[in-house]
PDB file of C-alpha atoms in Angstrom:
ATOM      1  CA  MET A 149       0.000   0.000   0.000  1.00  0.00           C
ATOM      2  CA  ASN A 150       1.157   3.536  -0.680  1.00  0.00           C
ATOM      3  CA  GLU A 151       0.274   6.720   1.197  1.00  0.00           C
ATOM      4  CA  THR A 152      -3.115   7.025  -0.503  1.00  0.00           C
ATOM      5  CA  GLY A 153      -4.141   3.552   0.674  1.00  0.00           C
ATOM      6  CA  THR A 154      -3.872   1.922  -2.741  1.00  0.00           C
ATOM      7  CA  SER A 155      -1.769  -0.783  -4.318  1.00  0.00           C
ATOM      8  CA  THR A 156      -0.706  -0.061  -7.860  1.00  0.00           C
ATOM      9  CA  ILE A 157       1.938  -0.247 -10.538  1.00  0.00           C
ATOM     10  CA  THR A 158       3.735   3.048 -10.913  1.00  0.00           C
ATOM     11  CA  PRO A 159       2.238   5.821 -13.046  1.00  0.00           C
ATOM     12  CA  THR A 160       5.209   5.440 -15.405  1.00  0.00           C
ATOM     13  CA  GLU A 161       4.453   1.745 -15.827  1.00  0.00           C
ATOM     14  CA  ALA A 162       0.786   2.566 -16.462  1.00  0.00           C
ATOM     15  CA  ALA A 163       1.892   5.014 -19.163  1.00  0.00           C
ATOM     16  CA  ASP A 164       4.011   2.257 -20.733  1.00  0.00           C
ATOM     17  CA  VAL A 165       0.936   0.011 -20.892  1.00  0.00           C
ATOM     18  CA  ALA A 166      -1.102   2.779 -22.509  1.00  0.00           C
ATOM     19  CA  ALA A 167       1.595   3.405 -25.098  1.00  0.00           C
ATOM     20  CA  SER A 168       1.742  -0.274 -26.007  1.00  0.00           C
ATOM     21  CA  LEU A 169      -2.041  -0.476 -26.439  1.00  0.00           C
ATOM     22  CA  ALA A 170      -2.114   2.705 -28.523  1.00  0.00           C
ATOM     23  CA  ASP A 171       0.896   1.898 -30.715  1.00  0.00           C
ATOM     24  CA  THR A 172       0.421  -1.836 -31.287  1.00  0.00           C
ATOM     25  CA  PRO A 173      -3.275  -2.532 -30.650  1.00  0.00           C
ATOM     26  CA  GLU A 174      -3.291  -5.658 -32.802  1.00  0.00           C
ATOM     27  CA  GLU A 175      -1.093  -7.380 -30.196  1.00  0.00           C
ATOM     28  CA  HIS A 176      -3.621  -6.740 -27.425  1.00  0.00           C
ATOM     29  CA  LEU A 177      -7.091  -6.972 -29.004  1.00  0.00           C
ATOM     30  CA  GLY A 178      -9.217  -9.585 -27.272  1.00  0.00           C
ATOM     31  CA  ARG A 179      -7.065  -9.672 -24.149  1.00  0.00           C
ATOM     32  CA  PRO A 180      -8.417  -8.853 -20.681  1.00  0.00           C
ATOM     33  CA  PRO A 181      -8.059  -5.271 -19.440  1.00  0.00           C
ATOM     34  CA  VAL A 182      -4.799  -4.459 -17.669  1.00  0.00           C
ATOM     35  CA  ARG A 183      -5.176  -3.319 -14.064  1.00  0.00           C
ATOM     36  CA  VAL A 184      -3.114  -0.159 -13.568  1.00  0.00           C
ATOM     37  CA  LEU A 185      -4.513   0.982 -10.219  1.00  0.00           C
ATOM     38  CA  ALA A 186      -6.215  -0.853  -7.340  1.00  0.00           C
ATOM     39  CA  TYR A 187      -8.069   0.950  -4.556  1.00  0.00           C
ATOM     40  CA  GLU A 188      -8.233  -0.157  -0.981  1.00  0.00           C
ATOM     41  CA  PRO A 189     -11.631  -1.607   0.007  1.00  0.00           C
ATOM     42  CA  GLY A 190     -14.009   1.172   0.953  1.00  0.00           C
ATOM     43  CA  ALA A 191     -11.867   3.978  -0.495  1.00  0.00           C
ATOM     44  CA  THR A 192     -13.812   7.235  -0.512  1.00  0.00           C
ATOM     45  CA  LEU A 193     -14.604   9.276  -3.596  1.00  0.00           C
ATOM     46  CA  VAL A 194     -11.851  11.746  -2.733  1.00  0.00           C
ATOM     47  CA  ARG A 195      -9.242   9.022  -2.098  1.00  0.00           C
ATOM     48  CA  ARG A 196     -10.079   7.308  -5.393  1.00  0.00           C
ATOM     49  CA  ARG A 197      -9.882  10.612  -7.235  1.00  0.00           C
ATOM     50  CA  GLU A 198      -6.524  11.605  -5.813  1.00  0.00           C
ATOM     51  CA  ALA A 199      -5.035   8.144  -6.342  1.00  0.00           C
ATOM     52  CA  PHE A 200      -6.133   8.218  -9.984  1.00  0.00           C
ATOM     53  CA  ARG A 201      -4.757  11.679 -10.726  1.00  0.00           C
ATOM     54  CA  PRO A 202      -1.025  10.824 -11.095  1.00  0.00           C
ATOM     55  CA  VAL A 203      -1.819   7.754 -13.178  1.00  0.00           C
ATOM     56  CA  TYR A 204      -3.963   9.767 -15.572  1.00  0.00           C
ATOM     57  CA  GLU A 205      -1.446  12.581 -15.796  1.00  0.00           C
ATOM     58  CA  ALA A 206       1.375  10.155 -16.597  1.00  0.00           C
ATOM     59  CA  ILE A 207      -0.656   8.480 -19.343  1.00  0.00           C
ATOM     60  CA  VAL A 208      -1.597  11.804 -20.943  1.00  0.00           C
ATOM     61  CA  ALA A 209       2.030  12.947 -20.804  1.00  0.00           C
ATOM     62  CA  ARG A 210       3.019   9.757 -22.646  1.00  0.00           C
ATOM     63  CA  ILE A 211       0.324   9.282 -25.333  1.00  0.00           C
ATOM     64  CA  GLY A 212      -1.322  12.713 -25.505  1.00  0.00           C
ATOM     65  CA  ARG A 213      -4.698  14.198 -24.698  1.00  0.00           C
ATOM     66  CA  PRO A 214      -7.718  11.912 -24.985  1.00  0.00           C
ATOM     67  CA  THR A 215     -10.249  12.168 -27.760  1.00  0.00           C
ATOM     68  CA  LEU A 216     -13.173  11.831 -25.344  1.00  0.00           C
ATOM     69  CA  LEU A 217     -13.375  12.545 -21.640  1.00  0.00           C
ATOM     70  CA  GLY A 218     -16.115  10.941 -19.589  1.00  0.00           C
ATOM     71  CA  GLY A 219     -17.198   8.597 -16.865  1.00  0.00           C
ATOM     72  CA  SER A 220     -19.726   6.058 -15.678  1.00  0.00           C
ATOM     73  CA  ALA A 221     -21.437   5.650 -12.318  1.00  0.00           C
ATOM     74  CA  HIS A 222     -18.429   3.660 -11.120  1.00  0.00           C
ATOM     75  CA  GLY A 223     -15.418   5.552 -12.397  1.00  0.00           C
ATOM     76  CA  PRO A 224     -13.722   7.376 -15.267  1.00  0.00           C
ATOM     77  CA  ASP A 225     -14.231   6.348 -18.885  1.00  0.00           C
ATOM     78  CA  ILE A 226     -11.590   8.113 -20.992  1.00  0.00           C
ATOM     79  CA  ARG A 227     -10.934   7.321 -24.654  1.00  0.00           C
ATOM     80  CA  TRP A 228      -8.219   7.679 -27.245  1.00  0.00           C
ATOM     81  CA  ARG A 229     -10.146   7.020 -30.440  1.00  0.00           C
ATOM     82  CA  ASP A 230      -9.587   6.616 -34.146  1.00  0.00           C
ATOM     83  CA  GLU A 231     -11.540   4.769 -36.799  1.00  0.00           C
ATOM     84  CA  ASP A 232      -9.858   1.443 -36.093  1.00  0.00           C
ATOM     85  CA  ARG A 233      -8.914   1.228 -32.425  1.00  0.00           C
ATOM     86  CA  LEU A 234     -10.258   2.538 -29.152  1.00  0.00           C
ATOM     87  CA  VAL A 235      -8.010   2.721 -26.085  1.00  0.00           C
ATOM     88  CA  VAL A 236     -10.130   2.995 -22.926  1.00  0.00           C
ATOM     89  CA  LEU A 237      -9.011   3.997 -19.437  1.00  0.00           C
ATOM     90  CA  SER A 238     -11.889   3.022 -17.174  1.00  0.00           C
ATOM     91  CA  GLY A 239     -12.496   2.632 -13.480  1.00  0.00           C
ATOM     92  CA  ASP A 240     -14.788   1.237 -10.825  1.00  0.00           C
ATOM     93  CA  ILE A 241     -14.730   1.077  -7.024  1.00  0.00           C
ATOM     94  CA  ARG A 242     -11.961  -1.547  -7.180  1.00  0.00           C
ATOM     95  CA  GLY A 243      -9.534   0.337  -9.388  1.00  0.00           C
ATOM     96  CA  VAL A 244      -8.666   1.384 -12.920  1.00  0.00           C
ATOM     97  CA  THR A 245      -7.895  -0.616 -16.070  1.00  0.00           C
ATOM     98  CA  LEU A 246      -6.593  -0.014 -19.577  1.00  0.00           C
ATOM     99  CA  SER A 247      -7.915  -1.888 -22.585  1.00  0.00           C
ATOM    100  CA  VAL A 248      -8.031  -1.643 -26.366  1.00  0.00           C
ATOM    101  CA  HIS A 249     -10.933  -2.493 -28.665  1.00  0.00           C
ATOM    102  CA  VAL A 250     -12.023  -2.472 -32.270  1.00  0.00           C
ATOM    103  CA  THR A 251     -13.783   0.888 -32.384  1.00  0.00           C
ATOM    104  CA  ARG A 252     -16.869  -0.127 -34.318  1.00  0.00           C
ATOM    105  CA  GLU A 253     -17.480  -3.267 -32.264  1.00  0.00           C
ATOM    106  CA  ARG A 254     -17.204  -1.493 -28.907  1.00  0.00           C
ATOM    107  CA  GLU A 255     -19.370   1.449 -29.918  1.00  0.00           C
ATOM    108  CA  GLU A 256     -22.052  -0.733 -31.496  1.00  0.00           C
ATOM    109  CA  ASP A 257     -22.304  -2.713 -28.245  1.00  0.00           C
ATOM    110  CA  GLU A 258     -22.637   0.527 -26.291  1.00  0.00           C
ATOM    111  CA  TYR A 259     -25.196   1.904 -28.713  1.00  0.00           C
ATOM    112  CA  ARG A 260     -27.369  -1.162 -28.133  1.00  0.00           C
ATOM    113  CA  ALA A 261     -26.965  -0.801 -24.362  1.00  0.00           C
ATOM    114  CA  PHE A 262     -28.338   2.740 -24.530  1.00  0.00           C
ATOM    115  CA  GLU A 263     -31.078   2.008 -27.057  1.00  0.00           C
ATOM    116  CA  TRP A 264     -32.481  -1.221 -25.649  1.00  0.00           C
ATOM    117  CA  GLY A 265     -31.815  -1.177 -21.918  1.00  0.00           C
ATOM    118  CA  GLY A 266     -33.520   0.678 -19.109  1.00  0.00           C
ATOM    119  CA  ALA A 267     -36.690   0.289 -17.100  1.00  0.00           C
ATOM    120  CA  TRP A 268     -40.087   0.685 -18.759  1.00  0.00           C
ATOM    121  CA  SER A 269     -41.928   1.227 -15.468  1.00  0.00           C
ATOM    122  CA  ALA A 270     -41.317   2.110 -11.837  1.00  0.00           C
ATOM    123  CA  ASP A 271     -41.616  -1.586 -10.958  1.00  0.00           C
ATOM    124  CA  GLU A 272     -38.496  -2.463 -12.941  1.00  0.00           C
ATOM    125  CA  ARG A 273     -34.931  -1.846 -11.851  1.00  0.00           C
ATOM    126  CA  HIS A 274     -33.227   1.102 -13.536  1.00  0.00           C
ATOM    127  CA  ASP A 275     -29.807   0.613 -15.126  1.00  0.00           C
ATOM    128  CA  PHE A 276     -28.203   4.047 -14.845  1.00  0.00           C
ATOM    129  CA  ASP A 277     -25.513   2.443 -12.713  1.00  0.00           C
ATOM    130  CA  SER A 278     -24.536   0.077 -15.520  1.00  0.00           C
ATOM    131  CA  LEU A 279     -24.528   2.451 -18.499  1.00  0.00           C
ATOM    132  CA  PRO A 280     -21.214   2.595 -20.392  1.00  0.00           C
ATOM    133  CA  TYR A 281     -20.922   6.272 -19.455  1.00  0.00           C
ATOM    134  CA  LEU A 282     -23.115   8.941 -17.857  1.00  0.00           C
ATOM    135  CA  TRP A 283     -21.305  11.937 -19.358  1.00  0.00           C
ATOM    136  CA  GLN A 284     -18.880  12.630 -22.176  1.00  0.00           C
ATOM    137  CA  LEU A 285     -16.949  15.716 -23.192  1.00  0.00           C
ATOM    138  CA  TYR A 286     -15.416  16.256 -26.623  1.00  0.00           C
ATOM    139  CA  ARG A 287     -12.915  19.092 -26.855  1.00  0.00           C
ATOM    140  CA  ASN A 288     -11.478  18.394 -30.299  1.00  0.00           C
ATOM    141  CA  GLY A 289      -8.829  16.151 -28.817  1.00  0.00           C
ATOM    142  CA  PRO A 290      -6.491  14.096 -31.025  1.00  0.00           C
ATOM    143  CA  GLY A 291      -7.996  11.232 -32.961  1.00  0.00           C
ATOM    144  CA  GLU A 292     -11.486  11.074 -34.401  1.00  0.00           C
ATOM    145  CA  GLY A 293     -14.728  12.010 -32.667  1.00  0.00           C
ATOM    146  CA  MET A 294     -17.655   9.632 -32.461  1.00  0.00           C
ATOM    147  CA  THR A 295     -19.893   9.236 -35.501  1.00  0.00           C
ATOM    148  CA  MET A 296     -22.669   7.332 -33.682  1.00  0.00           C
ATOM    149  CA  TRP A 297     -24.097   9.055 -30.604  1.00  0.00           C
ATOM    150  CA  PRO A 298     -26.658   6.908 -28.766  1.00  0.00           C
ATOM    151  CA  GLY A 299     -29.734   8.493 -27.263  1.00  0.00           C
ATOM    152  CA  GLY A 300     -29.858   9.267 -23.576  1.00  0.00           C
ATOM    153  CA  ARG A 301     -31.474   7.007 -21.011  1.00  0.00           C
ATOM    154  CA  LEU A 302     -34.807   8.318 -19.684  1.00  0.00           C
ATOM    155  CA  ALA A 303     -35.993   7.585 -16.165  1.00  0.00           C
ATOM    156  CA  ALA A 304     -39.274   5.713 -15.729  1.00  0.00           C
ATOM    157  CA  CYS A 305     -40.271   7.445 -12.493  1.00  0.00           C
ATOM    158  CA  TRP A 306     -39.206  10.120 -10.024  1.00  0.00           C
ATOM    159  CA  GLU A 307     -37.325   7.637  -7.862  1.00  0.00           C
ATOM    160  CA  HIS A 308     -35.275   6.497 -10.856  1.00  0.00           C
ATOM    161  CA  PHE A 309     -34.577  10.112 -11.802  1.00  0.00           C
ATOM    162  CA  GLU A 310     -33.362  10.873  -8.284  1.00  0.00           C
ATOM    163  CA  SER A 311     -31.000   7.891  -8.513  1.00  0.00           C
ATOM    164  CA  ALA A 312     -29.742   9.010 -11.924  1.00  0.00           C
ATOM    165  CA  LEU A 313     -29.118  12.550 -10.697  1.00  0.00           C
ATOM    166  CA  ALA A 314     -27.236  11.285  -7.636  1.00  0.00           C
ATOM    167  CA  LEU A 315     -25.073   9.032  -9.797  1.00  0.00           C
ATOM    168  CA  MET A 316     -24.324  11.910 -12.169  1.00  0.00           C
ATOM    169  CA  ALA A 317     -23.405  14.227  -9.290  1.00  0.00           C
ATOM    170  CA  GLY A 318     -21.107  11.627  -7.778  1.00  0.00           C
ATOM    171  CA  ALA A 319     -19.442  10.999 -11.129  1.00  0.00           C
ATOM    172  CA  TRP A 320     -18.814  14.713 -11.589  1.00  0.00           C
ATOM    173  CA  ALA A 321     -17.309  15.099  -8.122  1.00  0.00           C
ATOM    174  CA  GLU A 322     -14.930  12.181  -8.608  1.00  0.00           C
ATOM    175  CA  GLN A 323     -14.042  12.604 -12.269  1.00  0.00           C
ATOM    176  CA  LEU A 324     -14.174  16.247 -13.376  1.00  0.00           C
ATOM    177  CA  PRO A 325     -11.383  17.588 -11.123  1.00  0.00           C
ATOM    178  CA  VAL A 326      -8.911  15.129 -12.672  1.00  0.00           C
ATOM    179  CA  GLN A 327     -10.050  15.243 -16.285  1.00  0.00           C
ATOM    180  CA  ILE A 328     -10.716  18.989 -16.565  1.00  0.00           C
ATOM    181  CA  PRO A 329      -8.831  20.447 -13.586  1.00  0.00           C
ATOM    182  CA  GLY A 330      -9.928  23.921 -12.597  1.00  0.00           C
ATOM    183  CA  ASP A 331     -13.051  23.882 -14.766  1.00  0.00           C
ATOM    184  CA  TRP A 332     -16.649  24.159 -13.627  1.00  0.00           C
ATOM    185  CA  ALA A 333     -19.627  22.249 -15.007  1.00  0.00           C
ATOM    186  CA  THR A 334     -23.331  23.007 -14.931  1.00  0.00           C
ATOM    187  CA  PHE A 335     -26.784  22.310 -16.311  1.00  0.00           C
ATOM    188  CA  SER A 336     -30.264  23.667 -15.655  1.00  0.00           C
ATOM    189  CA  ILE A 337     -33.591  21.883 -15.342  1.00  0.00           C
ATOM    190  CA  ARG A 338     -36.563  23.680 -16.872  1.00  0.00           C
ATOM    191  CA  ASP A 339     -40.228  22.862 -17.203  1.00  0.00           C
ATOM    192  CA  ARG A 340     -41.810  22.650 -20.637  1.00  0.00           C
ATOM    193  CA  ARG A 341     -42.968  26.267 -20.411  1.00  0.00           C
ATOM    194  CA  GLY A 342     -39.308  27.304 -20.459  1.00  0.00           C
ATOM    195  CA  SER A 343     -39.006  28.810 -16.993  1.00  0.00           C
ATOM    196  CA  SER A 344     -35.891  27.741 -15.111  1.00  0.00           C
ATOM    197  CA  TYR A 345     -36.441  25.718 -11.994  1.00  0.00           C
ATOM    198  CA  LEU A 346     -32.948  24.719 -10.926  1.00  0.00           C
ATOM    199  CA  SER A 347     -29.286  24.917 -11.812  1.00  0.00           C
ATOM    200  CA  VAL A 348     -26.897  22.161 -10.751  1.00  0.00           C
ATOM    201  CA  HIS A 349     -23.158  22.711 -10.792  1.00  0.00           C
ATOM    202  CA  TYR A 350     -19.734  21.512  -9.796  1.00  0.00           C
ATOM    203  CA  ILE A 351     -17.211  24.216  -8.928  1.00  0.00           C
ATOM    204  CA  PRO A 352     -13.560  23.517  -8.071  1.00  0.00           C
ATOM    205  CA  GLU A 353     -12.715  24.120  -4.415  1.00  0.00           C
ATOM    206  CA  GLU A 354     -16.436  24.254  -3.579  1.00  0.00           C
ATOM    207  CA  GLY A 355     -17.862  20.971  -4.769  1.00  0.00           C
ATOM    208  CA  LEU A 356     -21.425  20.219  -5.783  1.00  0.00           C
ATOM    209  CA  GLY A 357     -24.116  22.847  -5.575  1.00  0.00           C
ATOM    210  CA  ILE A 358     -27.601  23.774  -6.657  1.00  0.00           C
ATOM    211  CA  HIS A 359     -29.543  27.000  -6.848  1.00  0.00           C
ATOM    212  CA  LEU A 360     -33.136  27.943  -7.491  1.00  0.00           C
ATOM    213  CA  ASN A 361     -33.337  30.790  -9.959  1.00  0.00           C
ATOM    214  CA  PRO A 362     -35.551  33.733  -8.932  1.00  0.00           C
ATOM    215  CA  ARG A 363     -39.099  33.346 -10.198  1.00  0.00           C
ATOM    216  CA  GLY A 364     -42.013  35.715 -10.587  1.00  0.00           C
ATOM    217  CA  GLU A 365     -44.184  33.972  -8.024  1.00  0.00           C
ATOM    218  CA  GLN A 366     -43.489  33.841  -4.305  1.00  0.00           C
ATOM    219  CA  ASP A 367     -41.474  30.933  -2.934  1.00  0.00           C
ATOM    220  CA  ALA A 368     -42.807  28.762  -0.143  1.00  0.00           C
ATOM    221  CA  PRO A 369     -42.296  29.984   3.431  1.00  0.00           C
ATOM    222  CA  GLU A 370     -38.663  30.024   4.520  1.00  0.00           C
ATOM    223  CA  ASP A 371     -39.167  27.198   7.012  1.00  0.00           C
ATOM    224  CA  ASP A 372     -40.551  24.977   4.250  1.00  0.00           C
ATOM    225  CA  MET A 373     -37.653  25.815   1.939  1.00  0.00           C
ATOM    226  CA  ARG A 374     -35.105  24.976   4.611  1.00  0.00           C
ATOM    227  CA  ALA A 375     -36.934  21.764   5.434  1.00  0.00           C
ATOM    228  CA  ARG A 376     -36.454  20.657   1.814  1.00  0.00           C
ATOM    229  CA  GLY A 377     -32.715  21.233   2.145  1.00  0.00           C
ATOM    230  CA  TRP A 378     -32.106  24.785   0.942  1.00  0.00           C
ATOM    231  CA  GLN A 379     -29.383  26.479   2.966  1.00  0.00           C
ATOM    232  CA  THR A 380     -28.946  30.121   1.953  1.00  0.00           C
ATOM    233  CA  LEU A 381     -31.250  32.859   0.642  1.00  0.00           C
ATOM    234  CA  ASP A 382     -29.469  35.757  -1.056  1.00  0.00           C
ATOM    235  CA  ASN A 383     -31.258  38.403  -3.146  1.00  0.00           C
ATOM    236  CA  GLY A 384     -34.200  36.099  -3.730  1.00  0.00           C
ATOM    237  CA  ARG A 385     -32.102  33.099  -4.803  1.00  0.00           C
ATOM    238  CA  TRP A 386     -31.973  29.936  -2.726  1.00  0.00           C
ATOM    239  CA  THR A 387     -28.736  27.933  -2.816  1.00  0.00           C
ATOM    240  CA  ALA A 388     -27.285  24.796  -1.267  1.00  0.00           C
ATOM    241  CA  SER A 389     -23.722  23.478  -1.336  1.00  0.00           C
ATOM    242  CA  PHE A 390     -22.471  19.926  -0.842  1.00  0.00           C
ATOM    243  CA  PRO A 391     -18.683  19.576  -0.425  1.00  0.00           C
ATOM    244  CA  ASP A 392     -17.397  16.399  -2.052  1.00  0.00           C
ATOM    245  CA  THR A 393     -15.756  15.391   1.231  1.00  0.00           C
ATOM    246  CA  ARG A 394     -19.286  14.759   2.464  1.00  0.00           C
ATOM    247  CA  PRO A 395     -20.080  11.097   1.638  1.00  0.00           C
ATOM    248  CA  ASP A 396     -23.788  11.706   1.062  1.00  0.00           C
ATOM    249  CA  ALA A 397     -23.299  14.866  -1.021  1.00  0.00           C
ATOM    250  CA  PRO A 398     -24.537  13.429  -4.372  1.00  0.00           C
ATOM    251  CA  ALA A 399     -27.609  11.839  -2.778  1.00  0.00           C
ATOM    252  CA  ALA A 400     -28.414  14.993  -0.789  1.00  0.00           C
ATOM    253  CA  LEU A 401     -28.227  17.158  -3.900  1.00  0.00           C
ATOM    254  CA  ALA A 402     -30.480  14.812  -5.859  1.00  0.00           C
ATOM    255  CA  ARG A 403     -32.984  14.580  -3.025  1.00  0.00           C
ATOM    256  CA  LEU A 404     -33.256  18.372  -2.784  1.00  0.00           C
ATOM    257  CA  ALA A 405     -33.593  18.786  -6.557  1.00  0.00           C
ATOM    258  CA  VAL A 406     -36.445  16.302  -6.812  1.00  0.00           C
ATOM    259  CA  ALA A 407     -38.199  17.664  -3.724  1.00  0.00           C
ATOM    260  CA  GLU A 408     -38.103  21.177  -5.169  1.00  0.00           C
ATOM    261  CA  LEU A 409     -39.263  20.130  -8.626  1.00  0.00           C
ATOM    262  CA  ARG A 410     -42.220  18.292  -7.125  1.00  0.00           C
ATOM    263  CA  ALA A 411     -43.015  21.186  -4.782  1.00  0.00           C
ATOM    264  CA  GLN A 412     -43.057  23.602  -7.731  1.00  0.00           C
ATOM    265  CA  GLY A 413     -45.750  21.537  -9.400  1.00  0.00           C
ATOM    266  CA  ALA A 414     -43.949  19.144 -11.737  1.00  0.00           C
ATOM    267  CA  THR A 415     -45.913  15.900 -11.923  1.00  0.00           C
ATOM    268  CA  GLU A 416     -44.421  14.069 -14.914  1.00  0.00           C
ATOM    269  CA  LEU A 417     -40.790  13.705 -15.915  1.00  0.00           C
ATOM    270  CA  ASP A 418     -41.579  14.470 -19.543  1.00  0.00           C
ATOM    271  CA  GLU A 419     -42.398  18.013 -18.398  1.00  0.00           C
ATOM    272  CA  LEU A 420     -38.694  18.541 -17.680  1.00  0.00           C
ATOM    273  CA  THR A 421     -35.766  19.367 -19.953  1.00  0.00           C
ATOM    274  CA  ALA A 422     -32.108  19.800 -19.083  1.00  0.00           C
ATOM    275  CA  GLY A 423     -30.365  22.670 -20.831  1.00  0.00           C
ATOM    276  CA  ASP A 424     -27.498  25.145 -20.460  1.00  0.00           C
ATOM    277  CA  ILE A 425     -25.197  22.110 -20.306  1.00  0.00           C
ATOM    278  CA  SER A 426     -21.645  23.377 -20.182  1.00  0.00           C
ATOM    279  CA  ALA A 427     -18.167  22.524 -18.985  1.00  0.00           C
ATOM    280  CA  ASN A 428     -16.413  25.874 -18.711  1.00  0.00           C
ATOM    281  CA  ASP A 429     -18.048  26.854 -22.035  1.00  0.00           C
ATOM    282  CA  HIS A 430     -15.577  24.626 -23.852  1.00  0.00           C
ATOM    283  CA  GLY A 431     -16.455  21.620 -25.994  1.00  0.00           C
ATOM    284  CA  HIS A 432     -19.473  19.411 -26.564  1.00  0.00           C
ATOM    285  CA  PHE A 433     -20.703  18.288 -23.132  1.00  0.00           C
ATOM    286  CA  TRP A 434     -23.233  15.480 -23.247  1.00  0.00           C
ATOM    287  CA  LEU A 435     -25.207  13.902 -20.359  1.00  0.00           C
ATOM    288  CA  PRO A 436     -26.849  10.696 -21.670  1.00  0.00           C
ATOM    289  CA  GLY A 437     -27.258   9.299 -18.158  1.00  0.00           C
ATOM    290  CA  LEU A 438     -29.169  12.193 -16.595  1.00  0.00           C
ATOM    291  CA  GLY A 439     -32.584  10.577 -16.878  1.00  0.00           C
ATOM    292  CA  ILE A 440     -34.495  13.420 -18.562  1.00  0.00           C
ATOM    293  CA  THR A 441     -34.527  14.937 -22.035  1.00  0.00           C
ATOM    294  CA  THR A 442     -31.529  17.138 -22.781  1.00  0.00           C
ATOM    295  CA  ARG A 443     -31.080  19.796 -25.414  1.00  0.00           C
TER     296      ARG A 443
END
């Protein structure tokens, strides 16, 4: 074990593995993923994130910037892509692996997972936690961008949406600070009339947060707002912050968001649309695992 509580090959050795997969993929296709980082059992979000950082930085220094940034509910999902081969750096609660795939085969499998999976009713189990990725960010990195973008997964009920939002928030808190250090990320949730209900964000040094944009009508009494989870009222705008050192931060954010949406009168998920999706106003930021329609 090292000082972060993980066992691992060195970042330099991980970079060597990445270079071999990228330069001679034909020698590795069909082989199991290579474990380049293992977390201690029960490692927190912050410990996983900080253990992953030097490994990722060493790989990027060796083979260049990724084509696609991203992550699933369980860990990062970062890709160096061209028409023929796809090198993937992916993680879960156990650690991080490197693998290489035939691009078309991997992406067709993922396309089917998005198109044909999911729950059709509240009685079925949702699969947001098993999607190939919840978010992706394309910033014109080296290689070739995707040509086949699967549709996003839609939640079947409010409980599923709350789970999806919590998973997305947790993924952001663990993955964004390493992949786009110093950058913020945000999206808003609006009803179908176009008025903004909520804005969700991740801000470096602050963590996860949410605010309720000022509206024309009067908010509920202050005691009711605080009971839902709102923390601060400033110039008519309610806000709440959830530092990523707080283990329940993603779940608390999602719980507040859903409680507020329901309190403001939303009854059906198809009334909602996510917009203003941005990562520091740079690149194409896509949230296929959010659980509601995005635009």
